[in-house]
Protein backbone atom coordinates (compact mmCIF):
# COMPACT_ATOMS: atom_id res chain seq x y z
CA UNK A 1 0.00 0.00 0.00
CA UNK A 2 1.56 3.35 -0.99
CA UNK A 3 2.17 6.02 1.59
CA UNK A 4 -0.52 8.69 1.82
CA UNK A 5 0.33 12.09 0.41
CA UNK A 6 1.11 14.88 2.85
CA UNK A 7 -2.11 16.59 1.76
CA UNK A 8 -4.13 13.56 2.86
CA UNK A 9 -2.38 12.84 6.16
CA UNK A 10 -3.70 14.07 9.48
CA UNK A 11 -0.46 15.85 10.32
CA UNK A 12 0.35 17.28 13.74
CA UNK A 13 3.45 19.16 14.84
CA UNK A 14 5.71 16.67 16.63
CA UNK A 15 6.62 19.34 19.18
CA UNK A 16 3.42 21.18 20.15
CA UNK A 17 0.95 18.59 18.74
CA UNK A 18 -1.12 21.22 16.90
CA UNK A 19 -2.88 20.04 13.77
CA UNK A 20 -1.69 21.36 10.41
CA UNK A 21 -5.04 23.18 10.22
CA UNK A 22 -4.23 25.14 13.41
CA UNK A 23 -0.98 26.66 12.13
CA UNK A 24 0.20 28.49 9.00
CA UNK A 25 2.82 25.96 7.85
CA UNK A 26 4.25 22.57 8.74
CA UNK A 27 7.68 21.34 7.69
CA UNK A 28 7.93 17.60 7.12
CA UNK A 29 10.94 15.52 8.06
CA UNK A 30 11.55 11.78 8.15
CA UNK A 31 8.55 10.84 10.25
CA UNK A 32 8.44 14.11 12.18
CA UNK A 33 6.89 17.51 11.59
CA UNK A 34 7.43 20.99 12.99
CA UNK A 35 5.10 23.96 12.66
CA UNK A 36 6.03 27.57 11.98
CA UNK A 37 5.17 28.50 15.58
CA UNK A 38 7.64 25.97 17.01
CA UNK A 39 10.30 27.06 14.51
CA UNK A 40 9.77 30.64 15.70
CA UNK A 41 10.10 29.54 19.34
CA UNK A 42 13.28 27.61 18.49
CA UNK A 43 14.70 30.67 16.79
CA UNK A 44 14.00 32.78 19.87
CA UNK A 45 15.67 30.20 22.10
CA UNK A 46 18.71 29.93 19.84
CA UNK A 47 19.02 33.72 19.68
CA UNK A 48 19.09 33.94 23.50
CA UNK A 49 22.62 33.78 24.89
CA UNK A 50 23.21 30.57 26.80
CA UNK A 51 23.95 30.78 30.51
CA UNK A 52 27.63 30.17 31.27
CA UNK A 53 28.29 26.56 32.15
CA UNK A 54 30.36 25.60 35.16
CA UNK A 55 31.48 22.39 33.45
CA UNK A 56 32.35 22.60 29.73
CA UNK A 57 31.64 18.90 29.23
CA UNK A 58 28.19 19.18 30.83
CA UNK A 59 25.78 18.01 28.08
CA UNK A 60 22.83 19.75 29.74
CA UNK A 61 24.48 23.13 29.20
CA UNK A 62 23.68 22.88 25.50
CA UNK A 63 20.02 22.02 26.13
CA UNK A 64 17.35 24.62 26.71
CA UNK A 65 14.29 23.28 28.45
CA UNK A 66 10.99 25.01 28.84
CA UNK A 67 9.31 23.76 32.03
CA UNK A 68 5.82 24.31 30.63
CA UNK A 69 4.30 21.09 32.05
CA UNK A 70 5.25 22.35 35.50
CA UNK A 71 3.26 25.52 34.95
CA UNK A 72 0.16 23.83 33.50
CA UNK A 73 -2.90 22.80 35.47
CA UNK A 74 -4.05 19.19 35.54
CA UNK A 75 -6.92 20.14 33.20
CA UNK A 76 -4.58 21.75 30.70
CA UNK A 77 -2.40 18.64 30.64
CA UNK A 78 -5.47 16.38 30.32
CA UNK A 79 -6.67 18.51 27.40
CA UNK A 80 -3.26 18.11 25.74
CA UNK A 81 -3.12 14.30 26.07
CA UNK A 82 -5.23 13.51 22.97
CA UNK A 83 -3.00 15.72 20.82
CA UNK A 84 0.14 14.07 22.18
CA UNK A 85 -1.42 10.66 21.49
CA UNK A 86 -2.17 11.70 17.91
CA UNK A 87 1.48 12.68 17.41
CA UNK A 88 2.53 9.31 18.79
CA UNK A 89 0.19 7.55 16.37
CA UNK A 90 1.57 9.71 13.54
CA UNK A 91 5.14 8.67 14.36
CA UNK A 92 4.11 5.00 14.54
CA UNK A 93 2.39 5.27 11.15
CA UNK A 94 5.47 6.93 9.63
CA UNK A 95 7.68 4.19 11.02
CA UNK A 96 5.39 1.60 9.43
CA UNK A 97 5.71 3.37 6.07
CA UNK A 98 9.52 3.41 6.27
CA UNK A 99 9.66 -0.27 7.22
CA UNK A 100 7.29 -1.13 4.38
CA UNK A 101 9.53 0.73 1.94
CA UNK A 102 12.52 -1.25 3.15
CA UNK A 103 10.66 -4.54 2.80
CA UNK A 104 9.59 -3.54 -0.74
CA UNK A 105 13.31 -3.13 -1.50
CA UNK A 106 14.03 -6.62 -0.19
CA UNK A 107 15.69 -5.59 3.08
CA UNK A 108 15.53 -8.46 5.57
CA UNK A 109 13.66 -8.45 8.86
CA UNK A 110 17.01 -9.11 10.56
CA UNK A 111 18.50 -5.85 9.22
CA UNK A 112 15.35 -3.88 10.05
CA UNK A 113 15.27 -5.34 13.55
CA UNK A 114 18.95 -4.55 14.09
CA UNK A 115 18.40 -0.95 12.97
CA UNK A 116 15.54 -0.63 15.47
CA UNK A 117 17.40 -2.35 18.31
CA UNK A 118 15.12 -5.37 18.33
CA UNK A 119 15.16 -8.94 17.11
CA UNK A 120 14.14 -9.99 13.61
CA UNK A 121 11.12 -11.73 15.13
CA UNK A 122 10.05 -8.62 17.07
CA UNK A 123 10.34 -6.46 13.95
CA UNK A 124 8.29 -8.95 11.93
CA UNK A 125 5.60 -9.17 14.65
CA UNK A 126 5.32 -5.41 14.93
CA UNK A 127 5.44 -4.41 11.27
CA UNK A 128 4.51 -7.34 9.01
CA UNK A 129 0.75 -7.11 9.46
CA UNK A 130 0.67 -10.89 9.66
CA UNK A 131 -0.27 -12.95 12.68
PDB file of C-alpha atoms in Angstrom:
ATOM      1  CA  UNK A   1       0.000   0.000   0.000  1.00  0.00           C
ATOM      2  CA  UNK A   2       1.556   3.348  -0.995  1.00  0.00           C
ATOM      3  CA  UNK A   3       2.169   6.016   1.592  1.00  0.00           C
ATOM      4  CA  UNK A   4      -0.518   8.693   1.821  1.00  0.00           C
ATOM      5  CA  UNK A   5       0.327  12.089   0.405  1.00  0.00           C
ATOM      6  CA  UNK A   6       1.115  14.882   2.845  1.00  0.00           C
ATOM      7  CA  UNK A   7      -2.106  16.590   1.765  1.00  0.00           C
ATOM      8  CA  UNK A   8      -4.127  13.561   2.862  1.00  0.00           C
ATOM      9  CA  UNK A   9      -2.377  12.845   6.157  1.00  0.00           C
ATOM     10  CA  UNK A  10      -3.696  14.075   9.478  1.00  0.00           C
ATOM     11  CA  UNK A  11      -0.455  15.846  10.322  1.00  0.00           C
ATOM     12  CA  UNK A  12       0.353  17.277  13.737  1.00  0.00           C
ATOM     13  CA  UNK A  13       3.454  19.157  14.836  1.00  0.00           C
ATOM     14  CA  UNK A  14       5.705  16.673  16.627  1.00  0.00           C
ATOM     15  CA  UNK A  15       6.617  19.335  19.179  1.00  0.00           C
ATOM     16  CA  UNK A  16       3.416  21.177  20.152  1.00  0.00           C
ATOM     17  CA  UNK A  17       0.953  18.594  18.739  1.00  0.00           C
ATOM     18  CA  UNK A  18      -1.116  21.221  16.905  1.00  0.00           C
ATOM     19  CA  UNK A  19      -2.876  20.039  13.766  1.00  0.00           C
ATOM     20  CA  UNK A  20      -1.689  21.358  10.409  1.00  0.00           C
ATOM     21  CA  UNK A  21      -5.039  23.183  10.221  1.00  0.00           C
ATOM     22  CA  UNK A  22      -4.226  25.136  13.412  1.00  0.00           C
ATOM     23  CA  UNK A  23      -0.975  26.660  12.126  1.00  0.00           C
ATOM     24  CA  UNK A  24       0.205  28.487   9.001  1.00  0.00           C
ATOM     25  CA  UNK A  25       2.824  25.958   7.855  1.00  0.00           C
ATOM     26  CA  UNK A  26       4.247  22.573   8.742  1.00  0.00           C
ATOM     27  CA  UNK A  27       7.678  21.335   7.695  1.00  0.00           C
ATOM     28  CA  UNK A  28       7.933  17.599   7.122  1.00  0.00           C
ATOM     29  CA  UNK A  29      10.943  15.525   8.060  1.00  0.00           C
ATOM     30  CA  UNK A  30      11.549  11.783   8.153  1.00  0.00           C
ATOM     31  CA  UNK A  31       8.545  10.841  10.245  1.00  0.00           C
ATOM     32  CA  UNK A  32       8.441  14.111  12.178  1.00  0.00           C
ATOM     33  CA  UNK A  33       6.889  17.509  11.589  1.00  0.00           C
ATOM     34  CA  UNK A  34       7.426  20.992  12.990  1.00  0.00           C
ATOM     35  CA  UNK A  35       5.102  23.964  12.656  1.00  0.00           C
ATOM     36  CA  UNK A  36       6.033  27.573  11.978  1.00  0.00           C
ATOM     37  CA  UNK A  37       5.174  28.496  15.581  1.00  0.00           C
ATOM     38  CA  UNK A  38       7.642  25.970  17.006  1.00  0.00           C
ATOM     39  CA  UNK A  39      10.297  27.056  14.508  1.00  0.00           C
ATOM     40  CA  UNK A  40       9.773  30.642  15.698  1.00  0.00           C
ATOM     41  CA  UNK A  41      10.104  29.542  19.340  1.00  0.00           C
ATOM     42  CA  UNK A  42      13.280  27.608  18.493  1.00  0.00           C
ATOM     43  CA  UNK A  43      14.704  30.673  16.787  1.00  0.00           C
ATOM     44  CA  UNK A  44      14.000  32.784  19.874  1.00  0.00           C
ATOM     45  CA  UNK A  45      15.675  30.195  22.102  1.00  0.00           C
ATOM     46  CA  UNK A  46      18.711  29.934  19.835  1.00  0.00           C
ATOM     47  CA  UNK A  47      19.020  33.723  19.677  1.00  0.00           C
ATOM     48  CA  UNK A  48      19.094  33.944  23.497  1.00  0.00           C
ATOM     49  CA  UNK A  49      22.624  33.779  24.888  1.00  0.00           C
ATOM     50  CA  UNK A  50      23.212  30.570  26.804  1.00  0.00           C
ATOM     51  CA  UNK A  51      23.947  30.784  30.510  1.00  0.00           C
ATOM     52  CA  UNK A  52      27.625  30.175  31.273  1.00  0.00           C
ATOM     53  CA  UNK A  53      28.290  26.562  32.147  1.00  0.00           C
ATOM     54  CA  UNK A  54      30.360  25.598  35.163  1.00  0.00           C
ATOM     55  CA  UNK A  55      31.481  22.389  33.450  1.00  0.00           C
ATOM     56  CA  UNK A  56      32.353  22.603  29.733  1.00  0.00           C
ATOM     57  CA  UNK A  57      31.644  18.895  29.230  1.00  0.00           C
ATOM     58  CA  UNK A  58      28.192  19.177  30.828  1.00  0.00           C
ATOM     59  CA  UNK A  59      25.779  18.011  28.085  1.00  0.00           C
ATOM     60  CA  UNK A  60      22.827  19.748  29.743  1.00  0.00           C
ATOM     61  CA  UNK A  61      24.480  23.133  29.197  1.00  0.00           C
ATOM     62  CA  UNK A  62      23.681  22.876  25.498  1.00  0.00           C
ATOM     63  CA  UNK A  63      20.024  22.016  26.127  1.00  0.00           C
ATOM     64  CA  UNK A  64      17.348  24.621  26.707  1.00  0.00           C
ATOM     65  CA  UNK A  65      14.287  23.281  28.451  1.00  0.00           C
ATOM     66  CA  UNK A  66      10.988  25.010  28.839  1.00  0.00           C
ATOM     67  CA  UNK A  67       9.309  23.765  32.026  1.00  0.00           C
ATOM     68  CA  UNK A  68       5.818  24.314  30.630  1.00  0.00           C
ATOM     69  CA  UNK A  69       4.298  21.090  32.055  1.00  0.00           C
ATOM     70  CA  UNK A  70       5.253  22.351  35.499  1.00  0.00           C
ATOM     71  CA  UNK A  71       3.263  25.523  34.951  1.00  0.00           C
ATOM     72  CA  UNK A  72       0.156  23.828  33.502  1.00  0.00           C
ATOM     73  CA  UNK A  73      -2.901  22.800  35.469  1.00  0.00           C
ATOM     74  CA  UNK A  74      -4.051  19.188  35.539  1.00  0.00           C
ATOM     75  CA  UNK A  75      -6.923  20.135  33.204  1.00  0.00           C
ATOM     76  CA  UNK A  76      -4.576  21.749  30.699  1.00  0.00           C
ATOM     77  CA  UNK A  77      -2.404  18.636  30.644  1.00  0.00           C
ATOM     78  CA  UNK A  78      -5.474  16.380  30.318  1.00  0.00           C
ATOM     79  CA  UNK A  79      -6.671  18.514  27.397  1.00  0.00           C
ATOM     80  CA  UNK A  80      -3.260  18.109  25.743  1.00  0.00           C
ATOM     81  CA  UNK A  81      -3.115  14.300  26.072  1.00  0.00           C
ATOM     82  CA  UNK A  82      -5.230  13.509  22.971  1.00  0.00           C
ATOM     83  CA  UNK A  83      -2.995  15.717  20.823  1.00  0.00           C
ATOM     84  CA  UNK A  84       0.141  14.074  22.183  1.00  0.00           C
ATOM     85  CA  UNK A  85      -1.421  10.658  21.493  1.00  0.00           C
ATOM     86  CA  UNK A  86      -2.167  11.699  17.907  1.00  0.00           C
ATOM     87  CA  UNK A  87       1.481  12.683  17.410  1.00  0.00           C
ATOM     88  CA  UNK A  88       2.534   9.309  18.792  1.00  0.00           C
ATOM     89  CA  UNK A  89       0.189   7.553  16.370  1.00  0.00           C
ATOM     90  CA  UNK A  90       1.567   9.710  13.541  1.00  0.00           C
ATOM     91  CA  UNK A  91       5.143   8.671  14.356  1.00  0.00           C
ATOM     92  CA  UNK A  92       4.110   5.003  14.537  1.00  0.00           C
ATOM     93  CA  UNK A  93       2.389   5.271  11.149  1.00  0.00           C
ATOM     94  CA  UNK A  94       5.470   6.926   9.633  1.00  0.00           C
ATOM     95  CA  UNK A  95       7.680   4.190  11.020  1.00  0.00           C
ATOM     96  CA  UNK A  96       5.389   1.598   9.430  1.00  0.00           C
ATOM     97  CA  UNK A  97       5.711   3.375   6.066  1.00  0.00           C
ATOM     98  CA  UNK A  98       9.524   3.415   6.272  1.00  0.00           C
ATOM     99  CA  UNK A  99       9.663  -0.268   7.220  1.00  0.00           C
ATOM    100  CA  UNK A 100       7.285  -1.131   4.382  1.00  0.00           C
ATOM    101  CA  UNK A 101       9.530   0.733   1.936  1.00  0.00           C
ATOM    102  CA  UNK A 102      12.525  -1.249   3.148  1.00  0.00           C
ATOM    103  CA  UNK A 103      10.663  -4.545   2.800  1.00  0.00           C
ATOM    104  CA  UNK A 104       9.589  -3.542  -0.736  1.00  0.00           C
ATOM    105  CA  UNK A 105      13.311  -3.127  -1.496  1.00  0.00           C
ATOM    106  CA  UNK A 106      14.034  -6.622  -0.187  1.00  0.00           C
ATOM    107  CA  UNK A 107      15.685  -5.593   3.075  1.00  0.00           C
ATOM    108  CA  UNK A 108      15.529  -8.465   5.572  1.00  0.00           C
ATOM    109  CA  UNK A 109      13.664  -8.453   8.858  1.00  0.00           C
ATOM    110  CA  UNK A 110      17.012  -9.109  10.564  1.00  0.00           C
ATOM    111  CA  UNK A 111      18.499  -5.854   9.221  1.00  0.00           C
ATOM    112  CA  UNK A 112      15.350  -3.881  10.053  1.00  0.00           C
ATOM    113  CA  UNK A 113      15.268  -5.339  13.553  1.00  0.00           C
ATOM    114  CA  UNK A 114      18.952  -4.548  14.086  1.00  0.00           C
ATOM    115  CA  UNK A 115      18.403  -0.946  12.969  1.00  0.00           C
ATOM    116  CA  UNK A 116      15.540  -0.626  15.467  1.00  0.00           C
ATOM    117  CA  UNK A 117      17.397  -2.348  18.307  1.00  0.00           C
ATOM    118  CA  UNK A 118      15.117  -5.373  18.329  1.00  0.00           C
ATOM    119  CA  UNK A 119      15.155  -8.939  17.114  1.00  0.00           C
ATOM    120  CA  UNK A 120      14.140  -9.992  13.610  1.00  0.00           C
ATOM    121  CA  UNK A 121      11.124 -11.734  15.128  1.00  0.00           C
ATOM    122  CA  UNK A 122      10.048  -8.623  17.068  1.00  0.00           C
ATOM    123  CA  UNK A 123      10.341  -6.463  13.951  1.00  0.00           C
ATOM    124  CA  UNK A 124       8.293  -8.948  11.930  1.00  0.00           C
ATOM    125  CA  UNK A 125       5.601  -9.173  14.647  1.00  0.00           C
ATOM    126  CA  UNK A 126       5.317  -5.410  14.925  1.00  0.00           C
ATOM    127  CA  UNK A 127       5.438  -4.413  11.265  1.00  0.00           C
ATOM    128  CA  UNK A 128       4.508  -7.339   9.008  1.00  0.00           C
ATOM    129  CA  UNK A 129       0.745  -7.115   9.462  1.00  0.00           C
ATOM    130  CA  UNK A 130       0.674 -10.894   9.659  1.00  0.00           C
ATOM    131  CA  UNK A 131      -0.270 -12.948  12.677  1.00  0.00           C
TER     132      UNK A 131
END
